[in-house]
């Protein structure tokens, strides 16, 4: 795809997945990437499906080409993607009561925070500190960073705090005592039960979920059952838990408000859209570390300079992020996961979710409406804005220009776009495939990636092995796919996928060179 500047003409957006994905059916059939038709047989009593042994992809040879036979999607859209409903089915309209509630002037929104010492948590508390007349953190859960948690207690004086390990409660008390803290002592709890207590705290109105992985699922369920709105910054909640979480949120009338930049952009663009107006979602991707490196050069580096390839995969050109998400950006796995998340949030068919490379990261995502208008949300790359909007929605908070720089179109310069290369980024093909299979496949896809990336960062596998291990896990899971999983099923499949990656690595099935 050639770079193109923004123009009045319709942008060319990547649509290869329309014909190169695996179409599945809510009856007992699916189409696998093979010239022969194969079937997934559904067990009526358990919602499990069995599959033929057709591989998700051809073997990863030197050029890492995924052999996707072009399979026509089911014309009736009769597949598992419509099985679970959506948090926001193509619209984002607040109630009159929500519109009437103006933050400030005595109206303070009380929040609970899961993951207070992580990146999302610290940015959330920065917002609370900057706008104390609008937000109050009444409870938070943290990990093992007790020193930082103690400082957060001193500053925000929450009513309840949960730590990861019960042994850390005494350490936290001692740290507070040593610092001279003489404020009110919060109720101290710990572990999974503690996180759930924080999430369902009686005085909070919304819960910011910043805990990574499936560990965030139980407290999110607790919050939904307590009818607390969810400010969602945990991808696994919907990617792995969507088949269970979405129906539960709809049943309880809970709003799930996305806190990552792309889905917040979509959410903002959907404000006021009437039902049926949304035609297409367009997710933008920076392209990550390898956006300007061709596949042949990456393969050469993998063979001759694995150290250089490893270093580049963990350095993002636009954002300062953790190693895992930086690597996900390099593989474009983050975008594959966002495609799945967008489907569960907005109910949009996978046929109508597109991805485009946008190197400047100014347009955070777009929606196309039924009349072919395209709405985009623009801004400097800054994670605080989507977090703030989940907390303030449907209101807008007036922010300082010093701490929240305004977008300058002259400084911004040109905006360019290009089609993603699915040979260089096979993660996109895999993500659409996992989404169409539905059920526990999306969780296996995510968990296998997490384990593979962890092993890549530890220099135990090569860069291209990330894709291979995920492919192997998905292929192995086809016979045990559960279409309507419980939360226990979801967690069990998450653990299984991680172990599958570990087993394949320990069995010597991966032979790529690794950095010294």
Coordinates of C-alpha atoms in Angstrom, one line a residue:
X1 CA 0.0 0.0 0.0
X2 CA 1.3 3.4 -0.9
X3 CA 1.2 6.3 1.6
X4 CA -1.7 8.7 0.8
X5 CA -2.4 12.1 2.3
X6 CA -5.8 12.9 3.7
X7 CA -8.0 14.0 0.8
X8 CA -11.8 14.4 0.2
X9 CA -11.5 11.1 -1.6
X10 CA -12.5 7.9 0.1
X11 CA -9.5 6.3 1.9
X12 CA -8.3 2.9 0.8
X13 CA -8.6 0.7 3.8
X14 CA -7.3 -2.8 4.2
X15 CA -10.1 -5.3 3.4
X16 CA -8.2 -8.5 2.6
X17 CA -9.8 -10.3 5.5
X18 CA -13.1 -10.1 3.8
X19 CA -12.1 -13.0 1.6
X20 CA -9.2 -14.5 3.4
X21 CA -10.7 -15.3 6.8
X22 CA -12.2 -18.4 8.2
X23 CA -16.0 -18.1 8.1
X24 CA -17.8 -20.0 10.8
X25 CA -21.5 -20.9 11.3
X26 CA -23.7 -20.9 14.3
X27 CA -25.0 -24.3 13.0
X28 CA -22.5 -27.1 13.0
X29 CA -20.3 -26.0 10.1
X30 CA -17.3 -23.8 9.5
X31 CA -14.9 -23.3 6.6
X32 CA -11.3 -24.0 7.3
X33 CA -8.3 -22.8 5.2
X34 CA -8.4 -25.8 3.0
X35 CA -9.9 -26.5 -0.4
X36 CA -12.1 -29.2 1.2
X37 CA -15.0 -28.2 3.4
X38 CA -14.6 -29.2 7.0
X39 CA -17.0 -29.1 10.0
X40 CA -17.1 -28.2 13.6
X41 CA -19.7 -30.4 15.3
X42 CA -21.5 -28.8 18.1
X43 CA -22.3 -30.8 21.2
X44 CA -25.8 -29.5 22.1
X45 CA -25.5 -30.0 25.8
X46 CA -22.2 -28.2 26.5
X47 CA -21.8 -25.7 23.7
X48 CA -18.6 -27.4 22.7
X49 CA -17.5 -27.7 19.1
X50 CA -15.3 -30.3 17.4
X51 CA -13.3 -29.5 14.3
X52 CA -11.6 -31.2 11.5
X53 CA -7.8 -31.3 11.8
X54 CA -7.3 -28.7 9.1
X55 CA -4.6 -26.3 10.2
X56 CA -5.2 -22.7 11.0
X57 CA -2.3 -21.9 8.7
X58 CA 0.3 -23.6 6.7
X59 CA 3.6 -24.2 8.5
X60 CA 5.8 -21.2 9.1
X61 CA 8.5 -21.6 6.5
X62 CA 11.3 -19.2 5.7
X63 CA 9.0 -16.4 4.5
X64 CA 6.4 -16.8 7.2
X65 CA 3.6 -16.9 4.6
X66 CA 0.2 -17.9 6.0
X67 CA -1.6 -20.0 3.5
X68 CA -5.1 -18.6 3.6
X69 CA -7.3 -20.1 0.9
X70 CA -9.9 -17.4 0.1
X71 CA -13.1 -18.6 1.6
X72 CA -16.3 -16.7 0.9
X73 CA -17.9 -15.4 4.1
X74 CA -21.4 -16.7 4.9
X75 CA -23.7 -14.4 3.0
X76 CA -26.3 -14.6 5.7
X77 CA -23.7 -13.5 8.3
X78 CA -24.8 -16.6 10.2
X79 CA -21.8 -17.2 12.3
X80 CA -20.7 -17.0 15.9
X81 CA -19.9 -13.3 15.9
X82 CA -23.6 -12.5 16.5
X83 CA -24.0 -15.0 19.3
X84 CA -23.1 -12.9 22.3
X85 CA -24.6 -9.4 21.7
X86 CA -22.7 -6.2 22.3
X87 CA -22.1 -3.7 25.0
X88 CA -22.9 -0.8 22.8
X89 CA -24.7 -2.1 19.7
X90 CA -23.6 0.6 17.2
X91 CA -24.6 3.6 19.2
X92 CA -23.5 5.4 22.4
X93 CA -26.4 7.4 23.8
X94 CA -26.6 8.5 27.5
X95 CA -29.8 8.7 29.4
X96 CA -31.4 12.1 30.2
X97 CA -30.3 11.5 33.9
X98 CA -26.7 11.0 32.8
X99 CA -26.7 14.1 30.7
X100 CA -28.2 16.1 33.5
X101 CA -25.5 15.1 36.0
X102 CA -22.8 17.8 35.8
X103 CA -19.5 17.1 37.5
X104 CA -18.2 19.8 39.9
X105 CA -20.2 22.2 42.0
X106 CA -20.7 19.5 44.7
X107 CA -21.2 16.7 42.2
X108 CA -18.3 14.3 42.6
X109 CA -18.1 10.9 40.9
X110 CA -16.8 8.3 43.2
X111 CA -14.6 5.6 41.6
X112 CA -12.9 2.4 42.6
X113 CA -9.6 1.6 40.9
X114 CA -8.1 -1.9 40.1
X115 CA -4.4 -1.7 39.6
X116 CA -3.5 1.6 41.3
X117 CA 0.3 1.2 41.0
X118 CA 0.4 0.4 37.3
X119 CA 0.4 2.7 34.4
X120 CA -3.3 3.0 34.0
X121 CA -3.7 3.4 37.8
X122 CA -1.2 6.1 38.3
X123 CA -2.6 8.1 35.4
X124 CA -6.1 7.7 36.8
X125 CA -5.0 9.0 40.1
X126 CA -3.3 11.9 38.4
X127 CA -6.7 12.9 37.0
X128 CA -8.3 12.5 40.4
X129 CA -5.6 14.8 41.9
X130 CA -6.0 17.4 39.1
X131 CA -9.9 17.4 39.4
X132 CA -10.7 16.8 43.1
X133 CA -14.0 18.7 42.7
X134 CA -15.1 16.1 40.1
X135 CA -13.6 12.7 41.1
X136 CA -12.8 10.8 44.3
X137 CA -11.1 7.4 44.6
X138 CA -12.9 5.6 47.4
X139 CA -11.2 2.3 47.0
X140 CA -8.2 0.8 45.1
X141 CA -6.4 -2.5 44.6
X142 CA -2.7 -2.7 44.1
X143 CA 0.0 -5.4 43.5
X144 CA 3.3 -5.7 45.3
X145 CA 4.5 -2.1 45.1
X146 CA 3.7 -1.4 48.8
X147 CA 5.8 1.8 49.0
X148 CA 3.8 3.5 46.1
X149 CA 0.5 2.2 47.5
X150 CA 1.3 3.8 50.9
X151 CA 2.0 7.1 49.2
X152 CA -1.3 6.8 47.4
X153 CA -3.1 6.2 50.6
X154 CA -1.6 9.3 52.2
X155 CA -2.6 11.4 49.2
X156 CA -6.1 10.1 48.4
X157 CA -7.2 8.6 51.7
X158 CA -9.4 5.8 50.2
X159 CA -11.9 3.9 52.4
X160 CA -10.7 0.4 51.3
X161 CA -7.4 -0.9 49.9
X162 CA -6.7 -4.4 48.6
X163 CA -3.1 -5.8 48.3
X164 CA -2.2 -8.8 46.3
X165 CA -0.7 -10.9 49.1
X166 CA -2.1 -10.9 52.6
X167 CA 1.5 -10.8 54.0
X168 CA 1.8 -7.3 52.6
X169 CA -0.9 -5.9 54.9
X170 CA 1.5 -5.6 57.8
X171 CA 4.2 -4.2 55.6
X172 CA 1.7 -1.6 54.4
X173 CA 0.8 -0.6 57.9
X174 CA 4.4 -0.3 58.9
X175 CA 5.2 1.8 55.8
X176 CA 2.4 4.2 56.6
X177 CA 3.5 4.4 60.3
X178 CA 7.1 5.0 59.3
X179 CA 6.0 7.9 57.0
X180 CA 4.2 9.6 59.8
X181 CA 0.8 9.2 58.3
X182 CA -2.0 10.1 60.8
X183 CA -5.0 10.1 58.5
X184 CA -7.9 7.7 58.5
X185 CA -6.8 4.1 58.0
X186 CA -8.6 2.3 55.1
X187 CA -10.1 -1.1 55.5
X188 CA -7.3 -3.4 54.3
X189 CA -8.2 -6.6 52.4
X190 CA -6.2 -8.8 50.0
X191 CA -6.2 -11.3 47.2
X192 CA -9.0 -12.0 44.7
X193 CA -11.7 -11.5 47.3
X194 CA -10.1 -8.2 48.2
X195 CA -10.1 -7.0 44.6
X196 CA -13.8 -8.1 44.3
X197 CA -14.6 -6.1 47.4
X198 CA -12.9 -3.0 46.0
X199 CA -14.8 -3.4 42.7
X200 CA -18.2 -3.7 44.3
X201 CA -17.6 -1.1 47.0
X202 CA -20.9 0.4 48.1
X203 CA -19.8 4.0 47.7
X204 CA -18.3 3.8 44.2
X205 CA -20.2 4.6 41.0
X206 CA -17.7 3.3 38.5
X207 CA -14.7 1.0 38.4
X208 CA -11.5 1.7 36.5
X209 CA -10.0 -1.7 35.6
X210 CA -6.3 -1.5 35.0
X211 CA -5.3 -5.1 36.0
X212 CA -3.6 -7.0 33.3
X213 CA -4.7 -10.5 32.2
X214 CA -7.5 -12.8 33.3
X215 CA -6.9 -11.7 36.9
X216 CA -9.1 -8.8 36.1
X217 CA -12.1 -10.9 35.2
X218 CA -13.5 -11.8 38.7
X219 CA -13.5 -8.2 40.1
X220 CA -15.0 -7.0 36.8
X221 CA -17.8 -9.6 37.3
X222 CA -18.2 -8.4 40.9
X223 CA -18.6 -4.8 39.8
X224 CA -21.1 -5.7 37.1
X225 CA -23.2 -7.7 39.5
X226 CA -23.1 -4.7 41.8
X227 CA -24.3 -2.6 38.9
X228 CA -21.2 -0.4 38.7
X229 CA -20.2 1.0 35.4
X230 CA -16.9 -0.2 34.0
X231 CA -14.1 2.1 32.8
X232 CA -12.4 -0.7 30.8
X233 CA -8.6 -0.7 30.5
X234 CA -8.2 -4.5 30.7
X235 CA -8.3 -6.0 27.2
X236 CA -8.8 -9.6 28.5
X237 CA -12.2 -8.6 30.0
X238 CA -13.7 -8.6 26.5
X239 CA -11.2 -10.5 24.4
X240 CA -11.2 -13.6 26.6
X241 CA -14.3 -12.9 28.7
X242 CA -16.6 -11.4 26.1
X243 CA -18.9 -14.4 25.6
X244 CA -19.7 -14.3 29.4
X245 CA -19.1 -10.6 30.2
X246 CA -21.2 -9.0 27.5
X247 CA -24.5 -10.8 28.3
X248 CA -23.9 -10.1 32.0
X249 CA -23.4 -6.4 31.4
X250 CA -26.4 -6.1 29.3
X251 CA -28.5 -8.1 31.8
X252 CA -27.4 -5.7 34.6
X253 CA -27.8 -2.5 32.6
X254 CA -24.1 -1.8 33.2
X255 CA -22.2 0.5 30.8
X256 CA -18.7 -0.6 29.7
X257 CA -16.7 2.5 28.8
X258 CA -13.5 1.9 26.8
X259 CA -10.3 3.5 28.2
X260 CA -7.8 2.6 25.4
X261 CA -7.2 5.2 22.8
X262 CA -8.7 3.4 19.7
X263 CA -11.9 2.2 21.3
X264 CA -12.4 5.5 23.1
X265 CA -12.0 7.2 19.7
X266 CA -14.7 5.0 18.3
X267 CA -16.9 5.6 21.3
X268 CA -16.6 9.3 21.0
X269 CA -17.4 9.2 17.3
X270 CA -20.5 7.2 18.0
X271 CA -22.0 9.8 20.3
X272 CA -25.5 10.6 19.1
X273 CA -25.6 8.1 16.3
X274 CA -29.1 6.6 15.9
X275 CA -29.6 2.8 15.8
X276 CA -28.5 1.4 12.5
X277 CA -26.3 4.4 11.5
X278 CA -23.0 2.7 12.0
X279 CA -21.7 0.9 8.9
X280 CA -18.0 0.3 9.5
X281 CA -15.2 0.7 12.1
X282 CA -11.7 1.7 11.0
X283 CA -9.0 1.1 13.6
X284 CA -5.8 3.0 13.1
X285 CA -2.4 1.4 13.9
X286 CA 1.0 3.1 14.2
X287 CA 2.6 0.1 12.5
X288 CA 5.0 -0.4 15.4
X289 CA 8.7 -0.8 15.2
X290 CA 8.8 -2.6 11.9
X291 CA 6.4 -0.4 9.9
X292 CA 9.2 0.8 7.6
X293 CA 11.1 -2.5 7.5
X294 CA 10.2 -5.0 4.8
X295 CA 9.7 -8.7 5.6
X296 CA 12.8 -9.9 3.8
X297 CA 15.0 -7.6 6.0
X298 CA 13.3 -8.8 9.1
X299 CA 13.9 -12.4 8.1
X300 CA 17.6 -11.6 7.5
X301 CA 17.8 -10.0 10.9
X302 CA 16.2 -13.1 12.5
X303 CA 18.8 -15.3 10.9
X304 CA 21.9 -13.1 11.2
X305 CA 21.2 -10.5 13.8
X306 CA 18.6 -11.8 16.3
X307 CA 19.9 -9.4 19.0
X308 CA 19.1 -6.4 16.7
X309 CA 15.7 -7.8 15.8
X310 CA 14.9 -8.2 19.5
X311 CA 16.0 -4.7 20.4
X312 CA 13.9 -3.2 17.6
X313 CA 10.8 -5.1 18.5
X314 CA 10.9 -3.6 22.0
X315 CA 11.3 0.0 20.9
X316 CA 8.2 1.9 19.8
X317 CA 8.6 4.9 17.3
X318 CA 5.7 7.0 18.8
X319 CA 4.8 5.8 22.3
X320 CA 6.7 5.2 25.5
X321 CA 5.1 2.0 26.8
X322 CA 5.9 -1.3 28.6
X323 CA 7.9 -4.0 26.8
X324 CA 4.9 -6.3 26.3
X325 CA 2.6 -3.8 24.6
X326 CA 5.5 -2.4 22.6
X327 CA 6.2 -5.9 21.3
X328 CA 2.5 -6.4 20.6
X329 CA 2.6 -3.2 18.5
X330 CA 5.6 -4.5 16.6
X331 CA 3.8 -7.7 15.7
X332 CA 0.5 -5.8 15.2
X333 CA -1.0 -8.3 17.7
X334 CA -2.4 -5.3 19.6
X335 CA -4.5 -4.4 16.6
X336 CA -5.7 -8.0 16.2
X337 CA -6.8 -8.0 19.8
X338 CA -8.5 -4.6 19.3
X339 CA -10.5 -6.0 16.4
X340 CA -12.0 -8.6 18.7
X341 CA -12.6 -6.0 21.4
X342 CA -14.3 -3.7 19.0
X343 CA -16.7 -6.4 17.9
X344 CA -17.7 -7.2 21.5
X345 CA -18.1 -3.5 22.4
X346 CA -20.1 -2.4 19.3
X347 CA -21.5 -5.5 17.8
X348 CA -20.0 -4.7 14.4
X349 CA -19.5 -7.6 12.1
X350 CA -15.9 -8.6 11.5
X351 CA -16.5 -8.0 7.8
X352 CA -17.0 -4.3 8.8
X353 CA -14.0 -3.8 11.0
X354 CA -10.9 -2.6 9.1
X355 CA -7.4 -1.8 10.0
X356 CA -5.2 0.9 8.5
X357 CA -1.6 1.9 9.2
X358 CA -1.4 5.5 10.3
X359 CA 2.2 6.3 11.3
X360 CA 1.6 9.7 13.0
X361 CA -0.9 8.3 15.6
X362 CA -3.0 11.5 15.4
X363 CA -6.2 9.9 14.2
X364 CA -7.0 7.4 16.9
X365 CA -9.8 5.6 14.9
X366 CA -12.8 6.3 12.7
X367 CA -16.3 5.2 12.0
X368 CA -18.2 5.2 8.8
X369 CA -21.9 5.9 8.9
X370 CA -24.7 4.5 6.7
X371 CA -24.5 7.5 4.4
X372 CA -20.7 7.0 3.8
X373 CA -19.7 9.9 6.1
X374 CA -16.5 9.2 8.1
X375 CA -16.1 10.5 11.6
X376 CA -12.6 10.6 13.2
X377 CA -11.3 11.4 16.6
X378 CA -7.9 13.3 16.6
X379 CA -5.4 14.3 19.3
X380 CA -1.8 14.0 20.4
X381 CA -0.9 10.5 21.5
X382 CA -1.8 10.7 25.2
X383 CA -3.5 7.9 27.2
X384 CA -4.9 10.3 29.8
X385 CA -7.7 11.6 27.6
X386 CA -9.4 8.2 27.0
X387 CA -9.1 7.4 30.7
X388 CA -10.6 10.8 31.6
X389 CA -13.5 10.4 29.2
X390 CA -14.5 7.0 30.7
X391 CA -14.6 8.7 34.1
X392 CA -16.5 11.8 33.0
X393 CA -18.8 10.5 30.3
X394 CA -21.1 11.8 29.1
X395 CA -19.7 15.1 30.4
X396 CA -16.5 16.8 29.1
X397 CA -14.0 18.1 31.6
X398 CA -12.3 21.5 31.0
X399 CA -8.5 20.8 31.3
X400 CA -5.4 22.9 31.6
X401 CA -3.6 23.7 28.3
X402 CA -0.3 23.3 30.2
X403 CA -0.9 19.7 31.2
X404 CA -3.2 18.8 28.3
X405 CA -1.7 20.4 25.1
X406 CA -4.2 21.3 22.4
X407 CA -3.9 19.8 18.9
X408 CA -2.1 22.2 16.6
X409 CA -2.9 21.3 13.0
X410 CA 0.1 23.2 11.6
X411 CA 2.5 21.4 13.9
X412 CA 0.7 18.1 13.2
X413 CA 1.6 18.2 9.5
X414 CA 0.6 15.6 7.0
X415 CA -1.4 12.5 7.9
X416 CA -0.6 9.4 5.9
X417 CA -2.1 5.9 5.6
X418 CA -1.2 2.6 4.1
X419 CA -2.5 -1.0 4.0
X420 CA -1.2 -3.4 6.5
X421 CA 0.9 -6.3 5.1
X422 CA -0.6 -9.5 6.4
X423 CA 2.5 -11.5 5.4
X424 CA 4.5 -9.3 7.7
X425 CA 1.7 -9.1 10.2
X426 CA 0.0 -12.6 10.2
X427 CA -1.4 -11.7 13.6
X428 CA -4.3 -9.8 11.8
X429 CA -5.4 -12.9 9.9
X430 CA -5.2 -15.0 13.1
X431 CA -7.2 -12.4 15.1
X432 CA -10.0 -12.3 12.6
X433 CA -10.0 -16.1 12.6
X434 CA -10.2 -16.4 16.4
X435 CA -13.0 -13.8 16.5
X436 CA -15.1 -15.7 13.9
X437 CA -14.7 -19.0 15.8
X438 CA -15.8 -17.2 18.9
X439 CA -16.2 -18.8 22.3
X440 CA -12.9 -19.6 24.1
X441 CA -10.8 -19.3 20.9
X442 CA -10.3 -15.5 21.4
X443 CA -9.0 -16.1 25.0
X444 CA -6.7 -18.8 23.8
X445 CA -5.4 -16.4 21.1
X446 CA -4.7 -13.7 23.7
X447 CA -3.2 -15.9 26.3
X448 CA -0.9 -17.8 23.9
X449 CA 0.3 -14.4 22.7
X450 CA 1.0 -13.2 26.2
X451 CA 3.0 -16.3 27.0
X452 CA 4.9 -16.2 23.7
X453 CA 5.8 -12.6 24.1
X454 CA 7.0 -13.2 27.7
X455 CA 9.3 -15.9 26.4
X456 CA 10.5 -13.7 23.5
X457 CA 11.3 -10.9 26.0
X458 CA 13.2 -13.4 28.1
X459 CA 15.1 -14.4 24.9
X460 CA 13.8 -18.0 25.0
X461 CA 12.2 -17.9 21.5
X462 CA 12.7 -15.9 18.3
X463 CA 10.6 -13.1 17.0
X464 CA 8.8 -15.2 14.3
X465 CA 8.2 -18.0 16.9
X466 CA 5.6 -15.7 18.5
X467 CA 3.3 -16.2 15.6
X468 CA 4.1 -19.9 15.4
X469 CA 3.4 -20.7 19.0
X470 CA 0.0 -18.9 18.8
X471 CA -0.9 -20.8 15.7
X472 CA -0.1 -24.1 17.3
X473 CA -2.2 -23.3 20.4
X474 CA -5.2 -22.2 18.3
X475 CA -4.9 -25.3 16.2
X476 CA -4.7 -27.6 19.3
X477 CA -7.7 -25.9 20.8
X478 CA -10.1 -26.4 17.9
X479 CA -11.4 -29.8 19.2
X480 CA -12.0 -28.3 22.7
X481 CA -13.6 -25.0 21.6
X482 CA -16.5 -23.9 24.0
X483 CA -18.9 -21.6 22.4
X484 CA -20.8 -20.6 25.5
X485 CA -18.1 -20.7 28.2
X486 CA -18.5 -20.0 31.9
X487 CA -15.9 -17.8 33.6
X488 CA -14.3 -20.9 34.9
X489 CA -14.0 -22.2 31.4
X490 CA -12.4 -19.0 30.2
X491 CA -9.8 -19.0 33.0
X492 CA -9.1 -22.7 32.4
X493 CA -8.6 -22.1 28.7
X494 CA -6.3 -19.2 29.4
X495 CA -4.1 -21.3 31.6
X496 CA -4.2 -24.2 29.1
X497 CA -3.0 -21.9 26.3
X498 CA -0.1 -20.6 28.3
X499 CA 0.9 -24.1 29.2
X500 CA 0.6 -25.2 25.6
X501 CA 3.1 -22.6 24.6
X502 CA 5.5 -23.6 27.3
X503 CA 5.2 -27.3 26.3
X504 CA 5.8 -26.6 22.7
X505 CA 8.9 -24.6 23.5
X506 CA 10.3 -27.2 26.0
X507 CA 9.6 -30.0 23.4
X508 CA 12.0 -28.3 21.0
X509 CA 9.4 -27.5 18.3
X510 CA 10.8 -24.0 17.8
X511 CA 14.2 -23.7 16.1
X512 CA 14.6 -20.0 15.4
X513 CA 17.8 -18.3 16.6
X514 CA 17.5 -16.4 19.9
X515 CA 19.6 -13.4 21.1
X516 CA 22.6 -14.3 23.2

